[in-house]
PDB file of C-alpha atoms in Angstrom:
ATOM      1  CA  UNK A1115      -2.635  19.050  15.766  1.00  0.00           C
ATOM      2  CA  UNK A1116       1.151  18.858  16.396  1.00  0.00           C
ATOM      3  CA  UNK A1117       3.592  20.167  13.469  1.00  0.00           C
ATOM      4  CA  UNK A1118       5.728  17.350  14.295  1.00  0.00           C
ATOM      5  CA  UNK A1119       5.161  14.142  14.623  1.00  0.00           C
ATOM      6  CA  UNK A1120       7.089  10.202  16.369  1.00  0.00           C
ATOM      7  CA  UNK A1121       7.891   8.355  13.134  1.00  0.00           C
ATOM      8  CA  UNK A1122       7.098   4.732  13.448  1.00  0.00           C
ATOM      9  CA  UNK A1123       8.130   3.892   9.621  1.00  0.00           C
ATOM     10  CA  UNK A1124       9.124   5.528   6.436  1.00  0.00           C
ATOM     11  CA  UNK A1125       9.804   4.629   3.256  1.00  0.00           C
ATOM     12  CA  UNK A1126      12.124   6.125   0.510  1.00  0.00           C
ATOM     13  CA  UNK A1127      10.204   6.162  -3.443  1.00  0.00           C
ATOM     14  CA  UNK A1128      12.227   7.208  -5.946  1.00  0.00           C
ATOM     15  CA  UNK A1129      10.839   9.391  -8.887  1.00  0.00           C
ATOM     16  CA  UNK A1130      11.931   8.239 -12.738  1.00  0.00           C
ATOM     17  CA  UNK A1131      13.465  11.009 -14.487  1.00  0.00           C
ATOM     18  CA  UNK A1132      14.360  13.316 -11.801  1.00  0.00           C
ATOM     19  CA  UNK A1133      16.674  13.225  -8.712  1.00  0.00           C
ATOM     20  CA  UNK A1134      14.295  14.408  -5.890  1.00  0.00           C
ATOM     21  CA  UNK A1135      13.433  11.949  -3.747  1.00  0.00           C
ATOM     22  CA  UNK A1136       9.445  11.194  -2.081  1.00  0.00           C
ATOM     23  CA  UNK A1137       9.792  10.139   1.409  1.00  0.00           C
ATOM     24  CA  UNK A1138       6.558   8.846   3.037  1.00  0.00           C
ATOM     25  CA  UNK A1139       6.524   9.005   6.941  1.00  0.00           C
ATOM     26  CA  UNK A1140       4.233   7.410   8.935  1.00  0.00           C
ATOM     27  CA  UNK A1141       3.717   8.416  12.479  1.00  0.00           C
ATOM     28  CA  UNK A1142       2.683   6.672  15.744  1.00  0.00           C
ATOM     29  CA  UNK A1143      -1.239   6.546  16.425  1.00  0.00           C
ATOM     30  CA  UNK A1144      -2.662   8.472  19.360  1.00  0.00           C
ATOM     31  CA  UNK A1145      -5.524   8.215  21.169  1.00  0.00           C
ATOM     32  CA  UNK A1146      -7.679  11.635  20.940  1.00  0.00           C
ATOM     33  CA  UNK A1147     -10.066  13.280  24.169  1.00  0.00           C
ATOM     34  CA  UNK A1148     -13.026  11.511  22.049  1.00  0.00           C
ATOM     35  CA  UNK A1149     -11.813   7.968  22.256  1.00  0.00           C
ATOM     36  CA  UNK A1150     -10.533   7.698  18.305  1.00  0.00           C
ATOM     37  CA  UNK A1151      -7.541   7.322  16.694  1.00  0.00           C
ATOM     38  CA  UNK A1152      -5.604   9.429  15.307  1.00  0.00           C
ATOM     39  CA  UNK A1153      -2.162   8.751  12.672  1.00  0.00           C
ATOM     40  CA  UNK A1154      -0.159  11.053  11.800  1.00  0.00           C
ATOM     41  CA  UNK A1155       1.698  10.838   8.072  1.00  0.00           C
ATOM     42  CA  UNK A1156       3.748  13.278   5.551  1.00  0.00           C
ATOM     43  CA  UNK A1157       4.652  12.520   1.933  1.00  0.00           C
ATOM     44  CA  UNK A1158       7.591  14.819   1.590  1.00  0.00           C
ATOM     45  CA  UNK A1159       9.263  15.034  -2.280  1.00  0.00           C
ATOM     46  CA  UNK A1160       5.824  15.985  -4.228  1.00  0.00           C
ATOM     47  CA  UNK A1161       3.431  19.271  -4.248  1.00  0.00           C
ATOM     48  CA  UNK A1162       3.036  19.049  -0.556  1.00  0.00           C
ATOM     49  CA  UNK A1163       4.707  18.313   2.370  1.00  0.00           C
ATOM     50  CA  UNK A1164       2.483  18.609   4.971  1.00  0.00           C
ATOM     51  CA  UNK A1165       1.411  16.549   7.792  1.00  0.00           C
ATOM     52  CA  UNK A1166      -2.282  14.677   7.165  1.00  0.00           C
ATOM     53  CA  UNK A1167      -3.774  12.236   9.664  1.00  0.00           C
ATOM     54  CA  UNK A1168      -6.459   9.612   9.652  1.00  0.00           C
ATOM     55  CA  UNK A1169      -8.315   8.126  12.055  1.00  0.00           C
ATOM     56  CA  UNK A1170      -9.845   4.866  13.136  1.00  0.00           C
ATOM     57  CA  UNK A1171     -11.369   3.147  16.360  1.00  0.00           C
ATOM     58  CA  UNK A1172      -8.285   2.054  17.619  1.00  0.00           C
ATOM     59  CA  UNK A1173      -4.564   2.478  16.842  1.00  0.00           C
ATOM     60  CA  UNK A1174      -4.718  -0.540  14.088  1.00  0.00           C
ATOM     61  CA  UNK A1175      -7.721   0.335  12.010  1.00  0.00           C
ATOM     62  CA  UNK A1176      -6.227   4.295  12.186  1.00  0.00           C
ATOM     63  CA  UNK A1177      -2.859   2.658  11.027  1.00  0.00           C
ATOM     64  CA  UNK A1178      -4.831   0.407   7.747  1.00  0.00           C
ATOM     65  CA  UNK A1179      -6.869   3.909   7.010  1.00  0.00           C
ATOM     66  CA  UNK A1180      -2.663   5.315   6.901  1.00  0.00           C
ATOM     67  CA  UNK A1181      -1.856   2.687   4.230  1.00  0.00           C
ATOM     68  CA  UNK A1182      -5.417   3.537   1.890  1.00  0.00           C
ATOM     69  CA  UNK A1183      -4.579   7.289   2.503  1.00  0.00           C
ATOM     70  CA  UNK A1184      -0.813   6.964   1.282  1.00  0.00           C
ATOM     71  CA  UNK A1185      -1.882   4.483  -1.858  1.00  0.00           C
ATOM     72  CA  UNK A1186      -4.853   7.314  -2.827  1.00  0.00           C
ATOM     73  CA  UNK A1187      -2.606  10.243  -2.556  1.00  0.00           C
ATOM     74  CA  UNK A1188       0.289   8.475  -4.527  1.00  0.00           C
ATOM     75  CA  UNK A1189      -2.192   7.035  -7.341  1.00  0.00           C
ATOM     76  CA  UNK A1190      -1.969  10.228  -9.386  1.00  0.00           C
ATOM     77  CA  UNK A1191       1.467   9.906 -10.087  1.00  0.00           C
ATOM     78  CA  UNK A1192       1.186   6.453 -11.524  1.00  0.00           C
ATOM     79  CA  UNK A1193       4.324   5.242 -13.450  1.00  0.00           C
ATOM     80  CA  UNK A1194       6.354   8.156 -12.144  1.00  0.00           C
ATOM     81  CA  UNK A1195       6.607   7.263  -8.666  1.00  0.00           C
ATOM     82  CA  UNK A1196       9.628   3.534  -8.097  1.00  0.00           C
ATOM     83  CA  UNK A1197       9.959   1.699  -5.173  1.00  0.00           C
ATOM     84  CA  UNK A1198      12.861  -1.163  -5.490  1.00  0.00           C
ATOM     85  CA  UNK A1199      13.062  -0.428  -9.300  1.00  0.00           C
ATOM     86  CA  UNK A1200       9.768  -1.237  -9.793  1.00  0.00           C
ATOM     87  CA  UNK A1201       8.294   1.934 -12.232  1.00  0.00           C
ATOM     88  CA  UNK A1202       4.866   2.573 -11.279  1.00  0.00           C
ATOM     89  CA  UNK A1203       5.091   0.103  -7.911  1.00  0.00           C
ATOM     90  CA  UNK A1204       5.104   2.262  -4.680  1.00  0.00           C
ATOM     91  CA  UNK A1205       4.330  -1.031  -2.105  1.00  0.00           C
ATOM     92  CA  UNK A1206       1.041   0.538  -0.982  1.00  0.00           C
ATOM     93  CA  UNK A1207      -1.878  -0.891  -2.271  1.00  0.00           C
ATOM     94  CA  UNK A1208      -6.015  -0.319  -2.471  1.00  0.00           C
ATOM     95  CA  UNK A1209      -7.320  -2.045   0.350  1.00  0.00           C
ATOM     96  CA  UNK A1210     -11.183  -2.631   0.202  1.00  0.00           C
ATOM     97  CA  UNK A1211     -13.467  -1.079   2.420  1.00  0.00           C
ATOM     98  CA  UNK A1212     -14.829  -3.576   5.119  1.00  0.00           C
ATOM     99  CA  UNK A1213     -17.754  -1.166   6.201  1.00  0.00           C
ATOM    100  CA  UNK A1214     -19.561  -3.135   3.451  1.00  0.00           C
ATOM    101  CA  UNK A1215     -20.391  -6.106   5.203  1.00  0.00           C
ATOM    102  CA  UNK A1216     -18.466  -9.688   6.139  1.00  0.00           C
ATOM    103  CA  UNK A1217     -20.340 -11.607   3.305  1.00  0.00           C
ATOM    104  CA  UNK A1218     -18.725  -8.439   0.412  1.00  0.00           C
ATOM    105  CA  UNK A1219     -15.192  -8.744   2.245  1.00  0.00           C
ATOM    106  CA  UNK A1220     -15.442 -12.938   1.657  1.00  0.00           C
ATOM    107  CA  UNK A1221     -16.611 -12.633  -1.442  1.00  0.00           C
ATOM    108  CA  UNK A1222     -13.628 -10.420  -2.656  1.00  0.00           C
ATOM    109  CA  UNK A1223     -10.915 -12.052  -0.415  1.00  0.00           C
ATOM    110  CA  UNK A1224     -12.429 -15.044  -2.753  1.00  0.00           C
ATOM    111  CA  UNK A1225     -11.814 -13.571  -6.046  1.00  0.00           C
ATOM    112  CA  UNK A1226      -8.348 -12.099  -5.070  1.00  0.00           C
ATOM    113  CA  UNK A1227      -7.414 -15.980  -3.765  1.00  0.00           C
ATOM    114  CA  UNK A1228      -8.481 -17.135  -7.281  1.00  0.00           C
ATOM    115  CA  UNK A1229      -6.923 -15.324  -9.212  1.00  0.00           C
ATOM    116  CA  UNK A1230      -3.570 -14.873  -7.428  1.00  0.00           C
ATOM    117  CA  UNK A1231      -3.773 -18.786  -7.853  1.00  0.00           C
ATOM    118  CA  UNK A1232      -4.482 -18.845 -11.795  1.00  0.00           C
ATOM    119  CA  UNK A1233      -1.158 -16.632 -12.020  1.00  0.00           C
ATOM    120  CA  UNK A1234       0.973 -18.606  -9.605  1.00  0.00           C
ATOM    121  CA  UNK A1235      -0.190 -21.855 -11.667  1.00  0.00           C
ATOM    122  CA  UNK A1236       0.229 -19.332 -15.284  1.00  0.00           C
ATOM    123  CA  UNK A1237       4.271 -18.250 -13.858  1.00  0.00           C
ATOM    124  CA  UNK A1238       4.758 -21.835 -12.655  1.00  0.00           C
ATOM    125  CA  UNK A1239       3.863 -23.549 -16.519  1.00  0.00           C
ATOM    126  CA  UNK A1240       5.837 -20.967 -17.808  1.00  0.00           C
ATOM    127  CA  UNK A1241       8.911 -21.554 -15.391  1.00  0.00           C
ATOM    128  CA  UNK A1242       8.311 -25.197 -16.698  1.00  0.00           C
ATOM    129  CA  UNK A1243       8.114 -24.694 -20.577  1.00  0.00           C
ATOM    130  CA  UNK A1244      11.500 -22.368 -19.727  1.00  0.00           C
ATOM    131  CA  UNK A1245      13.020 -25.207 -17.788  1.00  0.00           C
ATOM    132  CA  UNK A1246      12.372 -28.292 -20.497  1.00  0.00           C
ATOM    133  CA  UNK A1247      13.472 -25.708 -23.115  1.00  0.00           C
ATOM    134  CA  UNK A1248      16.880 -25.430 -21.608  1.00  0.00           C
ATOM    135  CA  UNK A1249      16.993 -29.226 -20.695  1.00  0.00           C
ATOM    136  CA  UNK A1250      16.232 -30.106 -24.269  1.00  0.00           C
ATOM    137  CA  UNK A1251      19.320 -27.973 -25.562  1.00  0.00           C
TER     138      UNK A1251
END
């Protein structure tokens, strides 16, 4: 594999307490002898710099394996790892595995739908109480 590698996107994470910054790079996906996929990526700032890749059956499932790859080899440095102030947030995120069927991926896309809309309906009461509060003053 090449040492080098077409960045397509990167993005700049800030760690709390300490100056050094962790850039993740994400390359361009190219298509190997075999047929697959292959994306190249580098998290640059922690214990190693070097350049991974993961690969899929075409360009966009090797890019969504990227994302998973970055979010697992971020998790261990939980709170100490910011993105846009956020401690702890790094803007990639655990992405379920859809080699376990269409009915599993509905069932969870379900769950995630409900309960993103029992805390949209939680913030927007809240935003409410807060808003007659202020009225009432």
């Amino acid at each position: 594999m090449p040492k080098t590698f077409q960045i397509v996107a990167r993005r700049d994470l800030s760690q709390i307490g300490s100056a050094k910054p962790v850039l993740v790079e994400i390359g361009v996906p190219r298509r190997r002898r075999l047929g697959e996929w292959a994306c190249p990526y580098r998290i640059a700032g922690l214990d190693s710099s070097r350049i991974r890749y993961c690969f899929g059956f075409d360009a966009v499932q090797a890019l969504q394996i990227v994302n998973q790859a970055i979010w697992h080899d971020l998790k261990p440095y939980g709170e100490k790892l910011s993105w846009l102030g956020e401690p702890g947030d790094t803007g990639f995120f655990l992405h379920f595995p859809s080699a376990l069927g269409l009915k599993f991926a509905r069932h969870v896309e379900s769950v995630i739908d409900r309960e993103v809309r029992k805390e949209y309906l939680r913030l927007k009461r809240a935003h409410t109480r807060l808003k007659r509060r202020s009225q009432s003053r």
